[in-house]
Amino acid sequence: MKPKLSGHTWKKGIFQSIWNEIANPLENEKSWTYGQLPEYIWLALILDKLGRIEGINQSVKILKYWKEINPKIEDCRFSTLLAESVENQQKLFSYIRLFVGDNTLEPLTLIFDIHEYPTFNGNFYNKMSSEKRLSKIEQIMQECMGSQTNMTTDIKYIVLFFHSICNKIKFMKRQKYIIDDLNDYARLPHENEKMHTIRPLVRSIFGAIQSMDKSNLVYLNKFWEDLSCMSACKLFSVNLSEVDEQNLNKDQCVVAFQNIFDYFISIKQDVLILDEKMTVLLGLAVFAYNRFYEVYKHDLDNSISGRSSVRGLFEILIIMKYLIHEENNHDNIWKDYQLYGLGKYKLVCELNKDKINMPEGEGTHIPLKYLNILVEEFFRPEFLDINTKYFDDNNIRKKAEITGLADLYATYYEYLTSYEHGFWGSVRESSFVKCDNPAHQYHCIPSIEQHDNLTSVWSDCVLLMHHIVNVLNEEYGIPDKLLVEVNKFDPKSVNG
């Protein structure tokens, strides 16, 4: 049976987004943020200086003039402008200075310096400090980083105008309404209701044209490399570790669970001494409690290790319920489960035979001699098989479905598995801090100080411990006075 996920199709183990069947994302150099904004930032500076309506009108005049002095020009990118002849540059820069001032484009002299771009610098550098020039560039980029902001759409509109006078955009007669909408754009304020339909039109036409244009990678690399080196990271993080813990009294909660396990251990010692079923179920439950206790004892609530503990608790719950579910379908499932686990330890010992006699402290933390003793607990190791498959041939997802824990599986497992295997999502969430500098493209910086800034797992641990205790209660019963104490700390179930 193929798995289902809304908005995706299942193909050979991959949930493929249906959008990838319709279109492909733009290459980085053609994306707005990386590939387009650096090329049109000069238009953004004009809009910022003159305001929206006047900025659009003056930009249109400048582009018309550029087309007059060089009829062969087909785009209005800044890299194209800088590649013009010195004569054309001088004409165009003088025109820009006349209509928008000689300090409007000055911030860009920080990147395009006098050594490589003497004509541009000679026209626009007015001794503005490096700090002010950088600050203005960062401000503009912050306003225009989003591909759908109002200012970004204004820039795209100006670029579309230039494409239209270059005859790169043509409409059929029956599309006159599009021409009317585009003509309305420059005179209507963004608050006008009609702009809700015109803005998406501008962005879609711009995207169609730019996806076919060739990018100037040399220019883009220079822009980003130079700009990023001139400014420092501005790190920020959201503190998620102070989320309310539902006022759970952790000390009393741990004691309540401990009392239940003390009760079962006494029964195991005094009554069900050789009962293999209880050996396995209680062993698993105590192992879960020990992990739960470590979260409490070592304050792992907001840590990476805490997430590993939650995953461990959940797997124990699944195994306990699965063993009970299959008890009548699998002869002596309790002994087989123990042998399966000891076979895993036998594999460790076999693979590390050459290390078993190494002096203490020179090997790993794995106590190989002790593991060999455990492997021989039931019979000699040469008679113990090593099963490298899943126990009972069902993976953890299938076991969750069989035992009615599919909802909890969907809640916990994939997320927590990312932490166990170091998948990028967990690495990004737990070990990086965001940079709030648009000049750095809002990149992320690895951090060794963010490991305790994750949301707390305490309530999840308590919830899963309740599930585990309920399994014991259903099988063996628990005195009401012990259950009452534990139920005082029952968090709201995450699956309703």
C-alpha positions as CSV (number, residue, x, y, z in Angstrom):
1,M,0.0,0.0,0.0
2,K,1.4,3.4,-1.0
3,P,1.7,6.0,1.7
4,K,-0.3,9.2,1.2
5,L,0.6,12.8,2.0
6,S,-1.5,15.7,0.8
7,G,0.0,17.7,-2.1
8,H,2.6,15.0,-2.8
9,T,2.9,11.8,-5.0
10,W,4.8,8.7,-3.8
11,K,7.5,7.7,-6.2
12,K,10.1,5.1,-5.3
13,G,10.4,6.1,-1.6
14,I,10.1,9.8,-2.2
15,F,7.1,12.1,-1.4
16,Q,7.4,14.3,-4.4
17,S,5.8,17.7,-4.3
18,I,3.2,18.1,-7.1
19,W,4.7,21.5,-7.8
20,N,7.9,19.8,-9.0
21,E,5.7,18.2,-11.7
22,I,4.4,21.6,-12.8
23,A,7.5,23.8,-12.6
24,N,11.1,23.8,-11.3
25,P,12.4,26.4,-8.9
26,L,14.6,29.1,-10.3
27,E,18.4,28.6,-10.2
28,N,20.0,30.7,-7.5
29,E,21.4,33.2,-9.9
30,K,17.9,33.9,-11.3
31,S,16.2,34.1,-7.9
32,W,15.1,37.6,-6.9
33,T,17.2,37.8,-3.7
34,Y,20.5,36.5,-5.0
35,G,20.4,37.1,-8.8
36,Q,18.0,40.1,-9.4
37,L,18.2,42.5,-6.5
38,P,21.9,43.2,-6.9
39,E,21.2,44.1,-10.5
40,Y,18.3,46.5,-9.8
41,I,19.4,47.9,-6.5
42,W,20.2,51.2,-8.3
43,L,16.5,51.6,-9.1
44,A,15.7,50.8,-5.5
45,L,18.0,53.7,-4.4
46,I,16.1,56.1,-6.7
47,L,12.7,54.9,-5.3
48,D,14.0,55.3,-1.8
49,K,15.3,58.8,-2.5
50,L,12.3,60.3,-4.4
51,G,9.4,58.2,-3.1
52,R,7.3,55.8,-5.1
53,I,5.4,57.9,-7.7
54,E,8.2,60.4,-8.4
55,G,10.8,57.5,-8.3
56,I,8.9,55.5,-10.9
57,N,8.5,58.6,-13.2
58,Q,12.1,59.6,-13.0
59,S,13.3,56.0,-13.5
60,V,11.2,55.8,-16.6
61,K,12.8,59.0,-17.9
62,I,16.3,57.7,-17.2
63,L,15.6,54.4,-19.0
64,K,14.1,56.1,-22.0
65,Y,17.3,58.3,-22.2
66,W,19.5,55.2,-21.9
67,K,17.6,53.6,-24.8
68,E,18.1,56.8,-26.8
69,I,21.9,56.9,-26.4
70,N,22.2,53.1,-26.9
71,P,19.4,51.7,-29.0
72,K,20.9,48.2,-28.9
73,I,20.6,47.9,-25.2
74,E,18.1,45.2,-24.1
75,D,18.2,45.2,-20.3
76,C,18.5,47.8,-17.5
77,R,20.7,45.8,-15.1
78,F,23.4,47.7,-13.2
79,S,26.1,45.3,-14.6
80,T,25.0,46.3,-18.1
81,L,25.2,50.0,-17.2
82,L,28.7,49.5,-15.9
83,A,29.7,47.7,-19.1
84,E,28.7,50.7,-21.3
85,S,31.3,52.7,-23.0
86,V,32.9,55.5,-21.0
87,E,31.1,58.1,-23.2
88,N,27.7,56.5,-22.7
89,Q,28.3,56.1,-18.9
90,Q,29.2,59.8,-18.6
91,K,26.0,60.8,-20.5
92,L,23.8,58.6,-18.5
93,F,25.4,59.4,-15.1
94,S,25.1,63.1,-15.8
95,Y,21.4,62.6,-16.6
96,I,20.9,60.7,-13.4
97,R,22.6,63.3,-11.3
98,L,20.4,66.0,-13.0
99,F,17.1,64.3,-12.2
100,V,17.7,62.4,-9.0
101,G,20.8,64.1,-7.4
102,D,24.5,63.2,-7.2
103,N,24.3,61.3,-3.9
104,T,21.4,58.9,-4.7
105,L,23.7,56.2,-6.1
106,E,26.6,57.1,-3.8
107,P,26.2,54.0,-1.5
108,L,27.1,51.8,-4.4
109,T,30.6,53.4,-4.7
110,L,31.4,51.3,-1.6
111,I,31.4,48.2,-3.8
112,F,32.2,49.6,-7.2
113,D,35.3,51.6,-6.3
114,I,37.3,54.2,-8.2
115,H,40.0,51.7,-9.1
116,E,37.8,49.5,-11.2
117,Y,34.9,51.9,-11.9
118,P,36.4,55.4,-12.2
119,T,33.6,56.9,-14.3
120,F,30.9,55.8,-11.8
121,N,32.9,56.9,-8.8
122,G,33.8,60.2,-10.4
123,N,30.1,61.0,-10.8
124,F,28.7,59.8,-7.5
125,Y,31.3,59.6,-4.8
126,N,30.8,62.7,-2.4
127,K,32.8,61.5,0.6
128,M,30.0,59.8,2.3
129,S,31.4,57.6,5.1
130,S,31.7,53.9,4.5
131,E,29.4,53.3,7.5
132,K,26.6,55.4,6.0
133,R,27.0,53.9,2.5
134,L,26.9,50.4,4.0
135,S,23.9,51.3,6.2
136,K,21.9,52.6,3.2
137,I,22.6,49.5,1.2
138,E,21.6,47.2,4.0
139,Q,18.4,49.3,4.6
140,I,17.5,49.0,0.9
141,M,18.2,45.3,0.8
142,Q,16.1,44.7,3.9
143,E,13.1,46.4,2.3
144,C,13.6,44.6,-1.0
145,M,14.7,41.1,0.0
146,G,11.2,39.7,-0.3
147,S,10.2,39.0,-3.8
148,Q,6.7,40.2,-3.2
149,T,7.1,43.4,-1.2
150,N,5.6,46.6,-2.5
151,M,9.0,48.2,-3.2
152,T,10.2,45.0,-4.9
153,T,7.1,45.0,-7.1
154,D,7.8,48.7,-8.0
155,I,11.3,47.8,-9.2
156,K,9.9,44.9,-11.2
157,Y,7.4,47.3,-12.8
158,I,10.1,49.7,-13.9
159,V,12.1,46.8,-15.4
160,L,9.0,45.7,-17.3
161,F,8.6,49.2,-18.7
162,F,12.1,49.0,-20.0
163,H,11.4,45.6,-21.6
164,S,8.3,47.0,-23.2
165,I,10.2,49.9,-24.9
166,C,12.8,47.2,-26.1
167,N,9.8,45.3,-27.6
168,K,10.5,42.3,-25.4
169,I,7.0,42.3,-24.1
170,K,4.1,42.2,-26.5
171,F,0.3,41.8,-25.9
172,M,-2.4,40.8,-28.3
173,K,-5.4,43.1,-28.9
174,R,-7.7,41.0,-26.7
175,Q,-5.2,41.6,-23.8
176,K,-5.8,45.3,-23.7
177,Y,-7.0,45.0,-20.1
178,I,-3.5,43.9,-19.1
179,I,-2.0,47.0,-20.7
180,D,-4.6,49.2,-18.9
181,D,-3.7,47.5,-15.6
182,L,0.0,48.1,-16.1
183,N,-0.7,51.7,-17.0
184,D,-2.7,52.1,-13.8
185,Y,0.1,50.7,-11.6
186,A,2.3,53.8,-11.7
187,R,-0.6,56.1,-10.6
188,L,-2.5,54.1,-8.1
189,P,-1.3,53.8,-4.4
190,H,-0.6,50.4,-3.1
191,E,-3.6,50.7,-0.8
192,N,-6.0,50.8,-3.7
193,E,-8.0,47.6,-4.0
194,K,-7.2,47.2,-7.7
195,M,-3.6,46.8,-6.8
196,H,-4.4,43.4,-5.3
197,T,-4.7,42.1,-8.8
198,I,-2.2,44.3,-10.6
199,R,0.8,43.5,-8.3
200,P,0.6,39.7,-9.0
201,L,0.3,40.5,-12.7
202,V,3.5,42.6,-12.6
203,R,5.4,39.9,-10.7
204,S,4.3,37.0,-12.9
205,I,5.3,38.8,-16.1
206,F,8.6,39.8,-14.6
207,G,9.3,36.2,-13.5
208,A,8.5,34.9,-17.0
209,I,11.0,37.3,-18.6
210,Q,13.8,37.0,-16.1
211,S,13.7,33.2,-16.2
212,M,14.9,33.4,-19.8
213,D,17.6,36.0,-19.4
214,K,21.2,35.1,-18.8
215,S,22.7,36.1,-15.5
216,N,26.0,38.0,-15.1
217,L,27.7,35.6,-12.6
218,V,30.9,37.7,-12.4
219,Y,29.0,40.7,-11.3
220,L,26.8,38.8,-8.8
221,N,29.8,37.1,-7.2
222,K,31.6,40.4,-6.9
223,F,28.6,42.1,-5.4
224,W,27.9,39.5,-2.7
225,E,31.5,38.7,-1.9
226,D,32.5,42.4,-1.5
227,L,29.4,43.4,0.4
228,S,29.5,40.4,2.8
229,C,33.1,41.1,3.7
230,M,32.4,44.8,4.5
231,S,29.8,44.0,7.2
232,A,29.7,41.9,10.3
233,C,27.1,39.3,11.2
234,K,24.2,40.5,13.3
235,L,23.2,37.3,15.1
236,F,19.8,36.8,16.8
237,S,17.9,33.9,18.2
238,V,14.5,33.2,19.6
239,N,14.7,31.8,23.2
240,L,12.4,28.8,23.2
241,S,13.6,27.4,26.4
242,E,11.4,29.5,28.6
243,V,8.1,28.1,27.4
244,D,5.6,27.4,30.2
245,E,5.8,23.9,31.5
246,Q,2.1,23.6,32.4
247,N,3.3,24.2,36.0
248,L,4.3,20.6,36.4
249,N,6.1,20.0,39.7
250,K,8.9,17.8,38.4
251,D,10.2,16.6,41.7
252,Q,6.7,15.3,42.8
253,C,6.1,13.9,39.3
254,V,9.3,11.8,39.3
255,V,8.5,10.5,42.7
256,A,5.0,9.5,41.7
257,F,6.4,7.4,38.8
258,Q,9.1,6.0,41.0
259,N,6.6,4.7,43.5
260,I,4.8,2.8,40.8
261,F,8.1,1.1,39.6
262,D,9.1,0.3,43.2
263,Y,5.7,-1.4,43.5
264,F,6.2,-3.5,40.4
265,I,9.8,-4.4,41.2
266,S,8.6,-5.7,44.6
267,I,6.0,-7.9,42.8
268,K,8.6,-9.2,40.4
269,Q,11.0,-10.1,43.3
270,D,8.4,-11.6,45.5
271,V,5.7,-13.1,43.3
272,L,6.4,-13.3,39.5
273,I,10.1,-14.2,39.9
274,L,10.5,-16.3,36.8
275,D,7.7,-14.8,34.6
276,E,9.3,-14.0,31.3
277,K,6.5,-11.7,30.2
278,M,6.9,-9.5,33.2
279,T,10.6,-9.7,32.9
280,V,10.4,-8.1,29.4
281,L,7.6,-5.6,30.0
282,L,8.9,-4.4,33.3
283,G,12.5,-4.3,32.0
284,L,11.4,-2.1,29.1
285,A,9.3,0.1,31.4
286,V,12.2,0.6,33.9
287,F,14.5,1.3,31.0
288,A,12.1,4.0,29.9
289,Y,11.9,5.4,33.4
290,N,15.7,5.6,33.6
291,R,15.8,7.7,30.5
292,F,13.0,9.8,31.8
293,Y,14.9,10.2,35.1
294,E,18.0,11.3,33.2
295,V,16.1,14.1,31.5
296,Y,14.9,15.2,34.9
297,K,18.2,14.7,36.8
298,H,20.5,16.4,34.2
299,D,18.1,19.1,33.1
300,L,17.9,17.8,29.5
301,D,14.5,19.4,28.8
302,N,15.7,21.9,26.2
303,S,18.6,19.8,24.8
304,I,19.4,17.6,21.9
305,S,19.9,14.7,24.2
306,G,16.4,15.3,25.6
307,R,15.0,14.7,22.1
308,S,16.9,11.4,21.9
309,S,15.3,10.4,25.2
310,V,11.8,11.1,23.8
311,R,12.4,8.9,20.8
312,G,13.7,6.2,23.1
313,L,10.6,6.4,25.3
314,F,8.3,6.2,22.2
315,E,10.0,3.2,20.8
316,I,9.8,1.4,24.1
317,L,6.0,2.1,24.2
318,I,5.6,0.7,20.7
319,I,7.6,-2.4,21.5
320,M,5.7,-3.1,24.7
321,K,2.3,-2.8,23.0
322,Y,3.5,-4.8,20.0
323,L,4.8,-7.7,22.1
324,I,1.4,-7.8,23.9
325,H,-0.5,-7.6,20.6
326,E,1.4,-10.5,19.1
327,E,1.6,-12.6,22.2
328,N,-0.9,-15.1,20.8
329,N,0.5,-15.1,17.3
330,H,4.1,-15.8,18.2
331,D,5.2,-18.7,20.3
332,N,7.3,-17.6,23.2
333,I,7.6,-14.0,21.9
334,W,9.1,-12.9,25.3
335,K,12.1,-15.3,25.1
336,D,12.6,-14.6,21.4
337,Y,12.6,-10.8,22.0
338,Q,15.4,-11.3,24.6
339,L,17.4,-13.5,22.3
340,Y,17.0,-11.0,19.4
341,G,18.5,-8.3,21.6
342,L,21.3,-10.5,22.9
343,G,22.1,-11.4,19.2
344,K,22.6,-7.7,18.6
345,Y,25.2,-7.7,21.4
346,K,26.8,-10.8,20.0
347,L,27.3,-9.0,16.7
348,V,29.1,-6.2,18.6
349,C,31.4,-8.7,20.3
350,E,32.1,-10.6,17.1
351,L,33.0,-7.4,15.2
352,N,35.3,-6.3,18.0
353,K,37.1,-9.5,18.9
354,D,40.5,-8.0,18.4
355,K,39.8,-5.3,21.0
356,I,38.4,-7.5,23.8
357,N,41.8,-7.8,25.6
358,M,42.8,-4.2,25.3
359,P,43.8,-2.6,28.6
360,E,41.1,-0.6,30.2
361,G,41.0,3.0,29.0
362,E,42.6,2.3,25.7
363,G,39.5,1.1,23.9
364,T,36.0,2.5,23.5
365,H,33.4,2.9,26.2
366,I,31.9,-0.5,25.2
367,P,32.5,-3.1,27.9
368,L,33.2,-6.0,25.6
369,K,34.1,-8.5,28.3
370,Y,30.8,-7.8,30.1
371,L,28.8,-8.0,26.9
372,N,30.2,-11.4,26.3
373,I,29.0,-12.5,29.7
374,L,25.5,-11.1,28.8
375,V,25.5,-12.9,25.5
376,E,26.0,-16.2,27.3
377,E,23.1,-15.6,29.7
378,F,20.8,-18.3,28.2
379,F,23.2,-20.6,26.4
380,R,26.6,-20.7,24.7
381,P,27.0,-17.9,22.1
382,E,27.8,-20.3,19.3
383,F,24.2,-21.4,19.4
384,L,22.9,-17.8,19.4
385,D,21.7,-16.4,16.0
386,I,22.3,-12.8,15.0
387,N,19.2,-11.3,13.4
388,T,20.1,-8.2,11.5
389,K,16.5,-7.5,10.4
390,Y,13.7,-5.9,12.3
391,F,12.3,-7.9,15.2
392,D,9.4,-9.9,13.9
393,D,10.2,-8.5,10.4
394,N,8.1,-5.4,11.0
395,N,9.7,-1.9,11.2
396,I,8.8,0.6,13.8
397,R,6.3,2.4,11.6
398,K,4.4,-0.9,11.0
399,K,4.5,-1.8,14.7
400,A,3.0,1.6,15.5
401,E,0.2,1.0,13.0
402,I,-0.5,-2.5,14.4
403,T,-0.7,-1.2,18.0
404,G,-2.8,1.9,17.3
405,L,0.0,4.4,17.8
406,A,0.0,5.7,14.2
407,D,-1.0,9.2,15.5
408,L,1.8,9.4,18.0
409,Y,4.2,8.1,15.3
410,A,3.2,10.9,13.0
411,T,3.7,13.4,15.9
412,Y,7.1,12.2,17.1
413,Y,9.0,9.8,15.0
414,E,10.1,11.6,11.9
415,Y,11.1,14.7,13.8
416,L,13.0,12.8,16.5
417,T,14.7,10.5,13.9
418,S,16.2,13.7,12.4
419,Y,18.0,14.2,15.7
420,E,19.2,10.6,16.0
421,H,20.7,10.6,12.5
422,G,21.9,14.1,12.3
423,F,19.7,15.0,9.4
424,W,20.0,18.6,8.3
425,G,16.7,19.8,9.7
426,S,17.8,19.0,13.3
427,V,21.3,20.3,12.7
428,R,19.8,23.6,11.5
429,E,17.3,23.9,14.3
430,S,19.7,23.1,17.2
431,S,23.1,24.2,16.1
432,F,22.8,27.4,14.0
433,V,21.9,31.0,14.8
434,K,20.3,33.3,12.2
435,C,22.1,36.3,10.9
436,D,19.9,39.4,10.6
437,N,22.1,41.1,8.0
438,P,20.6,41.3,4.5
439,A,24.1,41.9,3.1
440,H,24.8,38.3,4.2
441,Q,21.6,37.0,2.7
442,Y,20.3,36.3,6.2
443,H,22.6,33.3,6.4
444,C,23.1,31.1,9.4
445,I,26.2,30.7,11.7
446,P,27.0,27.4,13.5
447,S,26.8,27.9,17.3
448,I,28.1,25.9,20.3
449,E,26.0,28.1,22.6
450,Q,22.5,27.3,21.2
451,H,22.4,23.6,22.3
452,D,20.1,24.4,25.3
453,N,17.8,26.7,23.5
454,L,15.3,24.2,22.1
455,T,11.7,23.8,23.2
456,S,11.3,21.6,26.3
457,V,10.6,17.9,26.0
458,W,9.4,17.5,29.6
459,S,5.7,17.3,28.8
460,D,6.3,14.8,26.1
461,C,8.4,12.6,28.4
462,V,5.6,12.7,31.0
463,L,2.9,11.9,28.4
464,L,4.9,8.9,27.1
465,M,5.6,7.7,30.7
466,H,1.8,7.8,31.3
467,H,1.3,5.6,28.2
468,I,3.9,3.1,29.4
469,V,2.4,3.0,32.9
470,N,-1.0,2.5,31.4
471,V,0.3,-0.6,29.6
472,L,1.4,-2.1,32.9
473,N,-1.9,-1.1,34.5
474,E,-3.9,-2.9,31.8
475,E,-1.8,-6.0,32.1
476,Y,-1.3,-6.3,35.9
477,G,-3.2,-3.5,37.6
478,I,-1.9,-0.7,39.7
479,P,-3.3,0.3,43.2
480,D,-5.6,3.4,42.9
481,K,-3.5,5.4,45.4
482,L,-0.5,5.2,43.2
483,L,-2.4,6.0,40.0
484,V,-4.0,9.0,41.6
485,E,-0.6,10.5,42.4
486,V,0.7,9.9,38.9
487,N,-2.5,11.3,37.2
488,K,-2.0,14.6,38.9
489,F,0.8,15.2,36.4
490,D,-1.0,13.9,33.3
491,P,-0.4,16.6,30.6
492,K,-2.9,17.1,27.8
493,S,-2.5,14.4,25.1
494,V,-0.8,15.7,22.0
495,N,-3.1,13.7,19.8
496,G,-6.3,14.8,21.4
